[in-house]
Each structure stands twice: as structure tokens, then as C-alpha cells.
Coordinates of C-alpha atoms and ligand atoms in Angstrom, one line a residue:
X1 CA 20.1 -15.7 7.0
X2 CA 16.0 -16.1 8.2
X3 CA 17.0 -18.7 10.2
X4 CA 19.3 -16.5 12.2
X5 CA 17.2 -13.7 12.5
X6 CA 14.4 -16.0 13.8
X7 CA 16.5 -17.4 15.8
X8 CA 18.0 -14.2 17.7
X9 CA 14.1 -12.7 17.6
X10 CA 13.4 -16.1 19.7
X11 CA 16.3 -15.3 22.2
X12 CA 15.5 -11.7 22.5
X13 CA 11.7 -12.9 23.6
X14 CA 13.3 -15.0 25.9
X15 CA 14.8 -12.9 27.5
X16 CA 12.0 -10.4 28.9
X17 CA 10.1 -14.1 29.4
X18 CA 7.3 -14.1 27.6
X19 CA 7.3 -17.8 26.2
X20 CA 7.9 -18.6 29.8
X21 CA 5.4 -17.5 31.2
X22 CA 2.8 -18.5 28.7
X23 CA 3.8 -22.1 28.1
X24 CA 3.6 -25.5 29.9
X25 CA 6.7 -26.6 31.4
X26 CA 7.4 -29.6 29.0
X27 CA 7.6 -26.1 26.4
X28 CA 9.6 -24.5 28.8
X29 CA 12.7 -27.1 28.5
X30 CA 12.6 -27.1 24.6
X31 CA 12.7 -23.5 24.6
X32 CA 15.6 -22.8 27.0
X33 CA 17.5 -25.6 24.7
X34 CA 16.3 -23.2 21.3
X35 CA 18.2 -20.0 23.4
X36 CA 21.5 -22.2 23.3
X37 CA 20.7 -22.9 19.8
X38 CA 20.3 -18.5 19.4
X39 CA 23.6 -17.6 20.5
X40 CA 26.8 -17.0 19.5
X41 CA 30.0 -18.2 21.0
X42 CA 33.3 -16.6 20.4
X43 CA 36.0 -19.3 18.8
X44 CA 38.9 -17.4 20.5
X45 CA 41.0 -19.7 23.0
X46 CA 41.4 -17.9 26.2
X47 CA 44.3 -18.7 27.9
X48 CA 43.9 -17.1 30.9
X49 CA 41.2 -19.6 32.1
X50 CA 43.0 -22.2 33.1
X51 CA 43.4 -23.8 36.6
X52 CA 46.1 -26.2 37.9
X53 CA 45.7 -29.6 39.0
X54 CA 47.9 -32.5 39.6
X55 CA 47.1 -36.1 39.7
X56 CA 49.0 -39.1 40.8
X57 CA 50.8 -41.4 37.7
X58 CA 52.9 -44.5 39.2
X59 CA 54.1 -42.5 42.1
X60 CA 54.9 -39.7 40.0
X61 CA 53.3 -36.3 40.4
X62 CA 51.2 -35.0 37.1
X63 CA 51.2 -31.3 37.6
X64 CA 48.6 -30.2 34.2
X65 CA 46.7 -27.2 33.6
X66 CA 43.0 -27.6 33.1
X67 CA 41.2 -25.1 30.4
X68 CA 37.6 -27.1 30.9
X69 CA 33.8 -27.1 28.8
X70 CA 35.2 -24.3 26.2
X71 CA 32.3 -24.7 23.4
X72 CA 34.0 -25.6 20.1
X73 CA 31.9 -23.9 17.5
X74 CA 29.6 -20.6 16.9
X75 CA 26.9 -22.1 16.4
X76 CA 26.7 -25.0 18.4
X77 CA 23.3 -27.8 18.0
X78 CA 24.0 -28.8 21.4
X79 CA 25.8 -26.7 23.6
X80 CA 27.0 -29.4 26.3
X81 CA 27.9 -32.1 23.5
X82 CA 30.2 -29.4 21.5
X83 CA 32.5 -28.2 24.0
X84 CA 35.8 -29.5 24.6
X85 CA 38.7 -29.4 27.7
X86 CA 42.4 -29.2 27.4
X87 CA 45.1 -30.4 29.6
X88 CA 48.8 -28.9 29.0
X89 CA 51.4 -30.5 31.4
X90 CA 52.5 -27.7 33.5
X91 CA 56.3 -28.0 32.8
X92 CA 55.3 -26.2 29.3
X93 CA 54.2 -22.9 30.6
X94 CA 57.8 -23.0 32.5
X95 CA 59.5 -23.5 29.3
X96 CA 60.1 -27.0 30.3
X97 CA 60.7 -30.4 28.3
X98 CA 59.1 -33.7 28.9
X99 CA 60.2 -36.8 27.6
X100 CA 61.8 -35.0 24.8
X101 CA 58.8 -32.9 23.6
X102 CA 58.4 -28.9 23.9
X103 CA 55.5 -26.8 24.3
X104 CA 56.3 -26.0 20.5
X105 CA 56.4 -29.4 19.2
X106 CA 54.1 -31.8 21.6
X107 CA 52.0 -34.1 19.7
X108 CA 48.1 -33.6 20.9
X109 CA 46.5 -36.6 22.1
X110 CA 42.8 -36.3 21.2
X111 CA 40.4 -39.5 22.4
X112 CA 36.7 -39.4 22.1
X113 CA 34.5 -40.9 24.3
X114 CA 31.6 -42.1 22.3
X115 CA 30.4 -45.4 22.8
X116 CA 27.6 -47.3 21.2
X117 CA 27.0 -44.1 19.0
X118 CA 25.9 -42.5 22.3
X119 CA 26.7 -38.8 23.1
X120 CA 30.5 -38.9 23.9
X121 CA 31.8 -36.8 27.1
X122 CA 34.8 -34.5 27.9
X123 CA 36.8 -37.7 29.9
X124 CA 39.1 -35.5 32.1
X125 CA 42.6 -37.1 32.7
X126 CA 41.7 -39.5 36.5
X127 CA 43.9 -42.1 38.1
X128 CA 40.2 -43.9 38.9
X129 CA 38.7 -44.9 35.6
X130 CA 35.4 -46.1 35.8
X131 CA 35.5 -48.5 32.7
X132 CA 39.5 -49.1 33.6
X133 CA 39.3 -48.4 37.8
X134 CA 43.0 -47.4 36.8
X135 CA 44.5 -44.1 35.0
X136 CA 42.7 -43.4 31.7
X137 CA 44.3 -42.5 28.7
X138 CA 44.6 -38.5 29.4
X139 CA 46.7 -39.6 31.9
X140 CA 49.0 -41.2 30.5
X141 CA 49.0 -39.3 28.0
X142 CA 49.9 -36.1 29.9
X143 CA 52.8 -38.4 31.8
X144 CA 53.9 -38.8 28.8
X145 CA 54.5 -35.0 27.9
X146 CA 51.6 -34.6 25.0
X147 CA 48.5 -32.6 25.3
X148 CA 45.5 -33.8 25.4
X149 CA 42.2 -32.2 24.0
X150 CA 39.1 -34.3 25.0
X151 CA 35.7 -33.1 23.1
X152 CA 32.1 -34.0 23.6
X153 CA 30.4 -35.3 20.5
X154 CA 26.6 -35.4 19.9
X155 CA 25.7 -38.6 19.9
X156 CA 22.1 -41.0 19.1
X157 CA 20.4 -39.2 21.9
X158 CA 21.4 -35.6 21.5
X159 CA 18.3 -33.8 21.5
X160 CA 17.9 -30.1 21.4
X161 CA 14.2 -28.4 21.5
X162 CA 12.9 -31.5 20.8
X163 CA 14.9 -32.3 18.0
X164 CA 17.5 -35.4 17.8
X165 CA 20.3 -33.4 16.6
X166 CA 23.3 -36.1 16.6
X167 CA 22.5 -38.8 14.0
X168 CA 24.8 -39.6 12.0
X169 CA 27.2 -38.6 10.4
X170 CA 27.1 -35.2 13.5
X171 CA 29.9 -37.2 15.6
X172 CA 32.5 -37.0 12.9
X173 CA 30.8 -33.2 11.5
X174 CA 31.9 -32.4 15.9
X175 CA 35.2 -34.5 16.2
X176 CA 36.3 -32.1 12.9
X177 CA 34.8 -29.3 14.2
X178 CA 37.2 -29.8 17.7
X179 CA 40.2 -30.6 15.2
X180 CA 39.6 -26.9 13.3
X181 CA 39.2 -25.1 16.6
X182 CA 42.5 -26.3 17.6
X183 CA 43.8 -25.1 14.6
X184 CA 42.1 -21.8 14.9
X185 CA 43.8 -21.1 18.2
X186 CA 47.1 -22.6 17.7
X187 CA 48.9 -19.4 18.2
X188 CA 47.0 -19.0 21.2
X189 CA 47.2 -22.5 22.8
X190 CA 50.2 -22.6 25.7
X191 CA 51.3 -25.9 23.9
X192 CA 50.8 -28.1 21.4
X193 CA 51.5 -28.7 17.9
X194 CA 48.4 -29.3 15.7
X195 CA 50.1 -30.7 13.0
X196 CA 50.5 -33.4 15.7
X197 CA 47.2 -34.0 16.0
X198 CA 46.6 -38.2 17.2
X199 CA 42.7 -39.2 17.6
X200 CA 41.5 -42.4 19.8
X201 CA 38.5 -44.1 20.3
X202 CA 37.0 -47.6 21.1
X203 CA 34.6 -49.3 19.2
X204 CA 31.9 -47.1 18.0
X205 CA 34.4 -44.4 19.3
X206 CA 37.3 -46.3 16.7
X207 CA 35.0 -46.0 13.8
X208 CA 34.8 -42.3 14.7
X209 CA 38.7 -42.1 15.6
X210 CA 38.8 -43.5 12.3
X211 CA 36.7 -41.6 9.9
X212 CA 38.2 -38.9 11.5
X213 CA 41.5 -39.9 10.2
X214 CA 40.4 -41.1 6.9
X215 CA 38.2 -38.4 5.9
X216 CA 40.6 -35.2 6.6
X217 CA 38.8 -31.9 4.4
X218 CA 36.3 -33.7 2.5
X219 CA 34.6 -30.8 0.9
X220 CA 31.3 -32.9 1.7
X221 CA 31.2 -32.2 4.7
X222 CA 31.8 -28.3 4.3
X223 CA 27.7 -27.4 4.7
X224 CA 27.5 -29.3 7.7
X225 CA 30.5 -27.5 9.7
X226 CA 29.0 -24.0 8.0
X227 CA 25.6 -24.7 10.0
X228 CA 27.2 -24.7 13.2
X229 CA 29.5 -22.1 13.1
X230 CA 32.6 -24.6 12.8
X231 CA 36.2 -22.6 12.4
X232 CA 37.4 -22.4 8.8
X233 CA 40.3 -24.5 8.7
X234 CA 41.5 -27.9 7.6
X235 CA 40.8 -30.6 10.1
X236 CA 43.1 -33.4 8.6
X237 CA 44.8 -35.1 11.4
X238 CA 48.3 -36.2 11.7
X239 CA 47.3 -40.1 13.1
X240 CA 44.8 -42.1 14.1
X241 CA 44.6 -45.0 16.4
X242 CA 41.3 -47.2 16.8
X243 CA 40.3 -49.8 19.0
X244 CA 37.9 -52.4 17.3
X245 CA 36.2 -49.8 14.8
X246 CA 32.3 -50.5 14.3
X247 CA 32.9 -49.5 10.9
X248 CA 31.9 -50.3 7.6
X249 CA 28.4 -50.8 8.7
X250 CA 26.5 -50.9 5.5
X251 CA 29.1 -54.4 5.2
X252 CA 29.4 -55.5 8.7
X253 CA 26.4 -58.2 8.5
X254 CA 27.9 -59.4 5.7
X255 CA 31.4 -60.3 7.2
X256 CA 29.8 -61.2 10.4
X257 CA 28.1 -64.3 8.9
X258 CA 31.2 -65.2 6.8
X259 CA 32.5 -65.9 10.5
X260 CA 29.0 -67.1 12.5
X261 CA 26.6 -68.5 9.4
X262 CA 26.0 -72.1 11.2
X263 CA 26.4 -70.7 15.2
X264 CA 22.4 -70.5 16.0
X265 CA 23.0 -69.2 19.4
X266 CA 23.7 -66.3 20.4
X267 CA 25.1 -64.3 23.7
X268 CA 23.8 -60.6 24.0
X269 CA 26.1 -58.9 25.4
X270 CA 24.8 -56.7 28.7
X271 CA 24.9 -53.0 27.6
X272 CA 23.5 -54.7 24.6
X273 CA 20.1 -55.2 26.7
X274 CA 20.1 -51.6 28.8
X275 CA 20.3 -50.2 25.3
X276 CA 17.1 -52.2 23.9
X277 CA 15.5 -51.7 27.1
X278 CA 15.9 -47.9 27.4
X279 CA 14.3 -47.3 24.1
X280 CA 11.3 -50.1 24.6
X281 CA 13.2 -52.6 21.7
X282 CA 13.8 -55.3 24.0
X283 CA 10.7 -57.9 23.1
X284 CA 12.3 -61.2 24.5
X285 CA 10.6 -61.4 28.0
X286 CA 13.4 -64.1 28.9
X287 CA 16.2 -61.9 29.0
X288 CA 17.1 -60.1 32.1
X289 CA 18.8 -57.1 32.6
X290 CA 21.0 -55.8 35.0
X291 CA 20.6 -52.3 35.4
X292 CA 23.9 -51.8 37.3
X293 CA 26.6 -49.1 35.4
X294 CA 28.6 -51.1 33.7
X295 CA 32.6 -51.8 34.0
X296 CA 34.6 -52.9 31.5
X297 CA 34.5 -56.5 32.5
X298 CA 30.6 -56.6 32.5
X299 CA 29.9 -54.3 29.6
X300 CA 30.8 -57.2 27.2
X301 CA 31.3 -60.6 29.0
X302 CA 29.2 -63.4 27.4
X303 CA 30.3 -65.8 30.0
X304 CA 28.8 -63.9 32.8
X305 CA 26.0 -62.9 31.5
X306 CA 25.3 -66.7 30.4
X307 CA 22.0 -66.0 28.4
X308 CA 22.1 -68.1 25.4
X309 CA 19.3 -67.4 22.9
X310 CA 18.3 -69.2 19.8
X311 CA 18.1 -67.7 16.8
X312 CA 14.7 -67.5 14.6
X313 CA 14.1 -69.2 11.5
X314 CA 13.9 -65.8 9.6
X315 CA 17.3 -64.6 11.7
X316 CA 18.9 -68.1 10.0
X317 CA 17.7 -67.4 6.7
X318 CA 18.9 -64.0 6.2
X319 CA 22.3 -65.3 7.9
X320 CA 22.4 -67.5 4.4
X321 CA 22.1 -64.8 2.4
X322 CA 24.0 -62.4 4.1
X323 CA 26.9 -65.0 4.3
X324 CA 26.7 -65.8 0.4
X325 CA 27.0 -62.2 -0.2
X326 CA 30.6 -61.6 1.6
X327 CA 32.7 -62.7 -1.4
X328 CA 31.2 -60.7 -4.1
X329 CA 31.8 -57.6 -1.5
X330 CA 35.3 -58.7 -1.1
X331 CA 36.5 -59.1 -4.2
X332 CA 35.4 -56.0 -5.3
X333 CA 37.7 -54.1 -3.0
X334 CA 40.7 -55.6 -4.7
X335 CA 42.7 -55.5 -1.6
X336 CA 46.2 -56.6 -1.4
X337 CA 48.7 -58.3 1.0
X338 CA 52.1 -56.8 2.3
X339 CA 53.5 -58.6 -0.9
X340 CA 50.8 -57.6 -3.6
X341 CA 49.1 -60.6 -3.5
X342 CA 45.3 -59.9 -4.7
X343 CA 43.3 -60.9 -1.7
X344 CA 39.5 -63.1 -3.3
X345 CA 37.0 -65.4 -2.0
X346 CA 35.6 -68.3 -3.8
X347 CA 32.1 -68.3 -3.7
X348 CA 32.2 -70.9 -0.4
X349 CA 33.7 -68.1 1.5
X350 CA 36.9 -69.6 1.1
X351 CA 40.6 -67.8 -0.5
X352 CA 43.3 -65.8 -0.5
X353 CA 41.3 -63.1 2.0
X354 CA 40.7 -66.0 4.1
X355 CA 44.0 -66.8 4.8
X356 CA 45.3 -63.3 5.6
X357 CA 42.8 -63.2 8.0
X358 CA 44.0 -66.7 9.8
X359 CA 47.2 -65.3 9.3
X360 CA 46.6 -62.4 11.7
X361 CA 45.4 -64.7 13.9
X362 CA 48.1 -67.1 13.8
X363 CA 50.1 -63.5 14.6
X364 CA 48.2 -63.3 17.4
X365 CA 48.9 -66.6 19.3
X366 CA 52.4 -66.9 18.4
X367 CA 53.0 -63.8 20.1
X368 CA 50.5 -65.1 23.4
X369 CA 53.0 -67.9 22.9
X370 CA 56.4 -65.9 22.3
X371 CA 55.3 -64.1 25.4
X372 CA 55.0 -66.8 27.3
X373 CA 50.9 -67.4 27.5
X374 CA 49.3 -70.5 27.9
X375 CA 47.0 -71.2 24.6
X376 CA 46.4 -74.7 25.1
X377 CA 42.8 -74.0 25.8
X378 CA 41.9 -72.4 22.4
X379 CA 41.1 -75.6 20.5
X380 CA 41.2 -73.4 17.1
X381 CA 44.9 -72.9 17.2
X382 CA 47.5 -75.8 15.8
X383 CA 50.6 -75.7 17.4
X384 CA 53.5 -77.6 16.2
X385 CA 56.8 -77.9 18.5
X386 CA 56.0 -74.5 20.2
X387 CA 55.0 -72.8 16.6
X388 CA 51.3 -71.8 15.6
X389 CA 50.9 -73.6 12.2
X390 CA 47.2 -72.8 11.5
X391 CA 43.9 -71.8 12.8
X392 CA 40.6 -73.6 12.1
X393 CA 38.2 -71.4 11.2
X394 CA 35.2 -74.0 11.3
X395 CA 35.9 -74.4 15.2
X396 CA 36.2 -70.5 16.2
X397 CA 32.7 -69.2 16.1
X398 CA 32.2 -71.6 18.9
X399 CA 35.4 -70.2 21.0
X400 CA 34.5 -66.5 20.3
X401 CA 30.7 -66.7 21.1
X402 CA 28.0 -65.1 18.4
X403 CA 27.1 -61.5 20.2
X404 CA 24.4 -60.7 17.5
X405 CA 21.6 -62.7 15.6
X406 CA 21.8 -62.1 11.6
X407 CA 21.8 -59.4 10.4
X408 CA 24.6 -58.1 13.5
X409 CA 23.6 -54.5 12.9
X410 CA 21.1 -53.3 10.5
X411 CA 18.1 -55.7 12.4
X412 CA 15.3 -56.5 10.6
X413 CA 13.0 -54.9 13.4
X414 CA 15.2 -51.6 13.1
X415 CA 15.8 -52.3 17.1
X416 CA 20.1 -51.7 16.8
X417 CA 22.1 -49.3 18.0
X418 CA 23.1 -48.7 14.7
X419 CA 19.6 -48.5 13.2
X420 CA 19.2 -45.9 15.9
X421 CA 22.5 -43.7 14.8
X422 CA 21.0 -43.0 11.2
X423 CA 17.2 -42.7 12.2
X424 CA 15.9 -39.0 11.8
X425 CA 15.8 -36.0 13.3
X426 CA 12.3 -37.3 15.2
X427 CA 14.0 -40.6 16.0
X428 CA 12.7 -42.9 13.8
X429 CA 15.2 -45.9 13.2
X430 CA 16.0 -46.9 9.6
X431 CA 18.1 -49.2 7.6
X432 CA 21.1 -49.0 5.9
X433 CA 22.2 -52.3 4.4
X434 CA 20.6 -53.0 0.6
X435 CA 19.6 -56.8 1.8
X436 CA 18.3 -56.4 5.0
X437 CA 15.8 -53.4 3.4
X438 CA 15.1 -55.5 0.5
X439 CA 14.7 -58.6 3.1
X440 CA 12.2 -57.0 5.5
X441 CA 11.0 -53.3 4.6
X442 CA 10.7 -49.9 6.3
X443 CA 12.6 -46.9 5.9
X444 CA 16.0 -46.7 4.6
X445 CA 18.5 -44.0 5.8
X446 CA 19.7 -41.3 3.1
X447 CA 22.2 -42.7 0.8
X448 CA 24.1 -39.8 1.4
X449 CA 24.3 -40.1 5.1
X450 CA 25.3 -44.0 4.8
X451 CA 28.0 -42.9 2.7
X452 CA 29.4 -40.6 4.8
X453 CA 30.0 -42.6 8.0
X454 CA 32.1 -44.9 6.0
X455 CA 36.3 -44.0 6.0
X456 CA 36.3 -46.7 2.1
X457 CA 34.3 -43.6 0.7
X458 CA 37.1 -41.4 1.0
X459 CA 40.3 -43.4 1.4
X460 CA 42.6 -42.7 -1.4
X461 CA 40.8 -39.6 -3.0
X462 CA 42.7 -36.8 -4.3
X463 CA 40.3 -34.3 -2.7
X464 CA 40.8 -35.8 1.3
X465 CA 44.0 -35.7 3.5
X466 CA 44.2 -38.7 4.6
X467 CA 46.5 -39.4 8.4
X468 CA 49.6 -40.7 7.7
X469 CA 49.8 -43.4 10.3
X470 CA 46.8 -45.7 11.7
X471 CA 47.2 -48.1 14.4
X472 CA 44.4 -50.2 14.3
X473 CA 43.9 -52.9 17.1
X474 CA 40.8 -55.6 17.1
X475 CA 41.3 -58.2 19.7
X476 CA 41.1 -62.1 19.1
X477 CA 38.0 -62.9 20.2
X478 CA 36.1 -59.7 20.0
X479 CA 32.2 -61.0 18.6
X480 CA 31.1 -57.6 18.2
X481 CA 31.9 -57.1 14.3
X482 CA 34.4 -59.9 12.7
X483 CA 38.0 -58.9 12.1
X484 CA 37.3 -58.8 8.2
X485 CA 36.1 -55.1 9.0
X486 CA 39.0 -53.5 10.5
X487 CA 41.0 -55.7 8.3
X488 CA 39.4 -54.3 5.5
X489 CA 39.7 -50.9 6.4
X490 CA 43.7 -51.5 7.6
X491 CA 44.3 -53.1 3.9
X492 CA 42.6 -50.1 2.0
X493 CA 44.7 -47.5 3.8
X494 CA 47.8 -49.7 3.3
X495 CA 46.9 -50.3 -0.1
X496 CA 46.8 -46.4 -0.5
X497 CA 50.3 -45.9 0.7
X498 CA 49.2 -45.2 4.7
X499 CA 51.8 -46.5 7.3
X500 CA 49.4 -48.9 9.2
X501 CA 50.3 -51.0 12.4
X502 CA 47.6 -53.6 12.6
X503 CA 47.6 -56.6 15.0
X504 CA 45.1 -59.1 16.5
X505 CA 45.9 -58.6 19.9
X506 CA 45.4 -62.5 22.0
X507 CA 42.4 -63.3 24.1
X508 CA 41.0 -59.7 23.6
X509 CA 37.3 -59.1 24.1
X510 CA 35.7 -55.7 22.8
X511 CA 37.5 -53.2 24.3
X512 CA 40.4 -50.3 24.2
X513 CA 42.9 -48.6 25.7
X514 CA 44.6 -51.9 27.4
X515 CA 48.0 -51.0 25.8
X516 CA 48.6 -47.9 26.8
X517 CA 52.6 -48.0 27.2
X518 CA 52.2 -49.8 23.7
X519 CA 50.1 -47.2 22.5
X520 CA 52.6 -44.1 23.5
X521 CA 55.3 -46.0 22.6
X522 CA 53.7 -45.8 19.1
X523 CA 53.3 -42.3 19.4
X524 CA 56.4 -41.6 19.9
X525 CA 57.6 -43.4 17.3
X526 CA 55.7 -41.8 14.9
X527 CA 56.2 -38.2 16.6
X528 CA 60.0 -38.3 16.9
Ligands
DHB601 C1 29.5 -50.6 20.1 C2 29.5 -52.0 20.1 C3 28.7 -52.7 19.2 O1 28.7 -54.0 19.2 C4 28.0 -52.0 18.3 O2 27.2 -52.6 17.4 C5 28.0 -50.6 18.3 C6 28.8 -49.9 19.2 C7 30.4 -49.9 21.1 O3 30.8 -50.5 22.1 O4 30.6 -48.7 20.9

């Protein structure tokens, strides 16, 4: 209540400008950011602001209505990372059907663009990708008859009156908060049924498309909505689909060296070094950078960027330990297989989890093979008159390429992205894995916040809504968390009665959205 009376004082100052004209401009910057803070934005869906667009889908006109940067909350932290834009294919305000769907009973396709933990944007529907240089998602999507709601999400860097304002857990607080808008409005939304509601995301954006999904009306996060004015609804989501989910990060060094312990070189991967560079963290004076935007071919390619580096006998050490500690962590899950088998580890790193996950990978290159690929070249895979018998584990680390020295994400030196994402509201990085604080020292991140970035917390409790489909995709050879972690997280959900389509798709890197038809196809399956 003071807050908000301090707050509108501050606006109501502002505007006859007297901190303006008495303070430097630095001030000036921090204080036009508090005004956004002051006021109030109405949650009410206006329908009359839309404007009409089309865009060209394989030779097919997309005619869509464009209702663009509509702030998602009352209260917003950051107004430009909590506003949100909907697309509605224009056949729906004619009362028209596409590909079976109604404005009534369209599914809402709702990706985020966060990467890296950064801020993610409002990615309007394009035929020109940037990442893709082909039609994104929203596209498609809208091709494909669904609506599609994109929101911004305060990210790492979200800063607001000199505040950082979007460490975690404020992407999945925002990605709710855009779910209970929706919700709000759905009587005054032209189309769309938001008890169709599908999230997407890559990567750091899959974790969130993830916990999204996982984490549906966790009364937990109930104070954090409150503070910025979110709508009061339920923001449990109907399905989720994530692309190579950074997830699980308080466990991810842990699987990481079950794969890499003995791989002492390592490949960074480019946006790896622009994001140590940008915040001063990038100490070896070998390494270049190339400050050109990034694609999706050079974001993650190890072979073009070609700079090997050798791991440190302290990064070595703690690869040991971190390694040694996978089993114990595994066990404890008491996961089980499609036919109830309990899925262990010995204390070698060696068991019945082990050979799910070469199963998924011997998934993977039977269908590269029952499709017709070439695999020849991946010396990991046994094949045996044109069927994949078994993978070797012991030679893959060398195929995929280590991406990250030990620990993969909580470093020692607190220089990650991830170390970033749960640093404080003044941007100082901390830890968040038990043996890499006990291992090195400095400050460890709230317990509580740890906790909630992680969809296991939440999975399978009585008090959460959980989606009731996942698709979950982690390509073969992506080296930027092992497969054990969206395994992990597929198992637990299936293990708790969720329909989950998981697959290891062949010769994958780090990436999303290459599947689209796939992925719609899925939709529809679950939709219809
Ligand atoms: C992303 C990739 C990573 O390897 C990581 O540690 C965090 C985020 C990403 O692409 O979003």
C-alpha cells in the first residue's frame, strides 16, 4: 500500500518535471523507467485495435489480424518485456474454418523467445527468420488455423531504474502472467480457445516452455503475480512442447560429466563468448570473438568456430567429483521405463538409466537409417545388417564435442549464463549447485529461487495442474546439457501419468523449431 502511494507521488512529480530538471541525465533514464513502474495499465483486451496483415506461406496467402505490444499485467516491472501481440487468422472474424478449427475452438500456439536467459521478444509471425532465414513458427502456426500469442519475458538483463528486475524465476512469474491474461480476456478475444493453450521454446526458452507446463497454479508463485498486477486466474496450460530444455540446472553439471568426465577439451560455442565478453567474464586472451549477429548455423557450431581449449587441472578435478555424484542423484528419482522397469546406476556410472538412454539413441539412428540417412560416419553407432544394435558410450563425447569445461553451468568463477540468471537484483552472479559452492565459495542463490526454476519441484503435486501432453525434443549430438536432463524431466512426467512424446532427433545440434510440420502435426493430434 506505501509502495504504491510512493510510487504514484513519484509519477505525479514527474509529471510537472521537477526530478528532471534537477538531476543529471544518467538520473533522468532511471526515473522515466520508475514512471513505467507508477502506472497502471488496464487488463481489458481491446479488440478493436487490430490491423490486418498478410504474409506469404508456400505460395499461399496468410491473411491474420495483428493486435501488437498490449502490456500483459497492471503492474508491469518492465513495461517493454511484459507486453505481448496476437495474431488471429482473419478467416475467424468471417466466421470461417481453417484446417478444421473455429474461432471457438482454435488451439493457441504460445512460443517464447528467450534465449540464454536473456530478455525474450514479441517474435511476430515473418516468412524471413533471422535464426531460420525461413517462416518462423507464428507462421506456421497461423497457416495452420491456431492463434498465436507471442509475449516478451524479462530476462538476465531486464533492468528498470537501475534495478535488474528479471532474475530468476521472473520469466516463468511473465510467461504465467501472459497465460492468465489470456484467460482474463477470453470472452473478449475474436478467437481462441484458452483451454488450448500450447507453449514453445528452445533451449533456455524449452526450460521455460517447460516449467510453464509443469508448474500450472503453484500457489508459490501467487506473491510474485500479486506484485505486478498479474490477472487473477489459473495459468495451467493445456501442452507444452520444448526444444532441448536447459533445465534442471542445480543437476545439469552433474549429468554433463556422466557423459564428458575424460574429454579435456573443450569447444565454446560462439554466442557462448559474446555473452562472456559483453559482461567482461571472458579472461582467456586466446579466444576470439566474432561479433557478427549470430544465425542459427553460427550460434552453436563447434566445427567452425574450431577453438579447442584445454581444460584446467581444477576444471578436471571438479569433473571427478561432479561425475561420481550422477548416480546417487539418479537413483533417487526412482524413475521408470515404458515397462516399469526401475531405472539405477552403479556407482561407475553404469545401469539400467544407462541403457534407456543408449536406447534413445539407438531410436534415433534407426530412424536416420529407416529414413534413408547415411550414418556410416558416426563411429558410436553399431549397425548390424541395416539394424542399430548398440551405441558406445565411451566413443561419443569425442563425436558430440564438450561445449563446456566442468562444472557446464554453475562455474566456479560465477562467469555462466546461468550464474548470471539467479544473481541479484544489483547483478551479482551466484551459485546454485551444493558442490560447486562447497568446491569454490561465494554467494549462493536463494534456495527458494533455485527451487523454483525447476519443473521436478512440482511435477506430480496435488496442488499444481500439470499439461497433459509434453513433446520434448533434444537432438543427438546437442553438447549443451546431456540428454539425461530432458530425459529426466520426460520420465518424471511420464512417470506421473503425463502423455509425453520424447525422441532424440539424428545429427541435431542445439536448436528448435526444425520440425515444424512434425510439430503441428502433433498439435493437431493432441487438439482434435
Ligand atoms: C542456452 C544454451 C546454453 O548452453 C545454456 O547454458 C543456457 C542457455 C540457450 O541457447 O538458451
Amino acid at each position: 500500500m506505501r509502495k504504491k502511494f510512493l510510487a504514484k507521488t513519484l509519477a505525479a512529480l514527474l509529471g510537472v518535471g521537477i526530478f528532471t530538471a534537477t538531476v543529471p541525465e544518467m538520473e533522468i533514464v532511471n526515473v522515466a523507467a520508475a514512471k513505467s513502474i507508477a502506472q497502471t495499465y488496464s487488463l481489458n483486451f481491446d479488440a478493436t485495435r487490430g490491423v490486418e496483415k498478410t504474409l506469404t506461406y508456400e505460395g499461399r496467402q496468410i491473411k491474420f489480424i495483428a493486435y501488437e505490444n498490449i502490456v500483459y499485467v497492471k503492474n508491469p516491472a518492465n513495461v517493454a518485456a511484459q507486453s505481448l501481440s496476437i495474431y488471429v487468422p482473419a478467416e475467424y472474424l468471417e466466421g470461417g474454418t481453417i484446417n478444421g478449427y473455429t474461432a471457438k475452438n482454435a488451439p493457441i500456439f504460445m512460443p517464447n523467445g528467450v534465449g540464454g536467459y536473456m530478455p525474450g521478444e514479441i517474435k511476430p509471425p515473418t516468412d524471413n527468420d533471422p535464426m531460420s532465414k525461413g517462416p518462423n513458427a507464428a507462421l506456421v502456426a497461423l497457416s495452420r488455423g491456431l492463434v498465436v500469442v507471442s509475449p516478451a519475458i524479462r530476462g538476465r538483463t531486464t533492468v528498470t531504474h537501475g534495478v535488474y528486475v528479471g532474475k530468476a524465476p521472473a520469466l516463468i512469474v511473465d510467461y504465467k502472467a501472459a497465460v492468465r491474461y489470456l484467460r482474463y480476456n477470453k470472452n473478449r478475444l475474436p478467437a481462441g480457445d484458452t483451454d488450448k493453450i500450447i507453449s514453445n521454446g528452445t533451449s533456455a526458452g524449452g526450460a521455460l516452455s517447460a516449467a510453464l507446463g509443469s508448474m500450472g497454479n503453484a500457489p508459490e508463485f501467487e506473491p510474485y503475480l500479486k506484485e505486478i498486477g498479474a490477472a487473477d486466474e489459473r495459468d495451467d496450460i493445456f501442452a507444452s512442447s520444448d526444444y532441448c530444455p536447459i533445465t534442471n540446472l542445480e543437476n545439469a553439471d552433474k549429468a554433463y560429466e556422466w557423459i564428458f568426465y575424460g574429454e579435456n577439451k573443450y569447444y565454446p560455442a560462439m554466442w557462448q563468448l559474446q555473452d562472456l565478453k559483453a559482461r567482461g567474464k571472458l579472461t582467456n586472451p586466446n579466444l576470439k570473438v566474432d561479433d557478427a549477429p549470430l544465425d542459427a548455423d553460427s550460434a552453436n557450431n563447434p566445427v567452425e568456430v574450431k577453438q579447442a581449449v584445454d581444460m584446467t587441472a581444477a576444471e578436471i578435478k571438479i569433473s571427478k567429483k561432479l561425475r561420481d555424484a550422477f548416480p546417487k542423484y539418479v537413483n533417487s528419482l526412482k524413475l521408470r521405463d515404458e515397462s516399469g522397469k526401475l531405472l539405477t546406476l552403479d556407482k561407475n556410472g553404469n545401469g539400467t538409466f544407462k541403457d534407456y538412454i543408449k536406447r534413445k539413441y539407438i531410436e534415433s539412428a534407426q530412424d536416420a537409417l529407416d529414413r534413408g540417412l547415411d550414418i556410416s560416419g558416426a563411429d558410436w553407432v553399431i549397425v548390424q545388417n541395416g539394424r542399430v544394435v548398440d551405441v558406445d558410450m565411451t566413443k561419443y563425447p569425442a563425436a558430440a564435442t564438450r561445449m563446456k569445461a566442468a562444472p557446464a553451468f554453475d562455474k566456479m568463477d560465477l562467469s555462466s549464463a546461468e550464474n548470471d540468471e539467479f544473481g541479484t537484483a544489483d547483478n551479482s552472479p551466484r551459485h546454485f549447485s551444493n558442490i560447486v559452492k562447497r568446491n569454490s565459495g561465494g554467494a549462493m542463490a536463494d534456495a527458494e529461487q533455485i527451487r523454483l526454476m525447476n519443473p521436478l519441484n512440482f511435477i506430480g503435486r496435488e496442488d499444481v495442474t500439470v499439461a497433459k501432453h509434453f513433446r520434448i525434443r533434444h537432438g543427438a549430438v546437442d553438447r549443451d546439457t546431456a540428454l539425461a536432463i530432458p530425459a529426466i524431466l520426460a520420465l518424471t512426467l511420464q512417470n506421473n501419468g503425463v502423455d509425453v512424446d520424447f525422441f532424440s532427433p539424428w545429427g541435431r545440434g542445439h536448436s528448435g523449431d526444425y520440425d515444424l510440420d512434425m510439430l503441428f502435426d502433433w498439435i493437431d493430434s493432441i487438439c482434435k
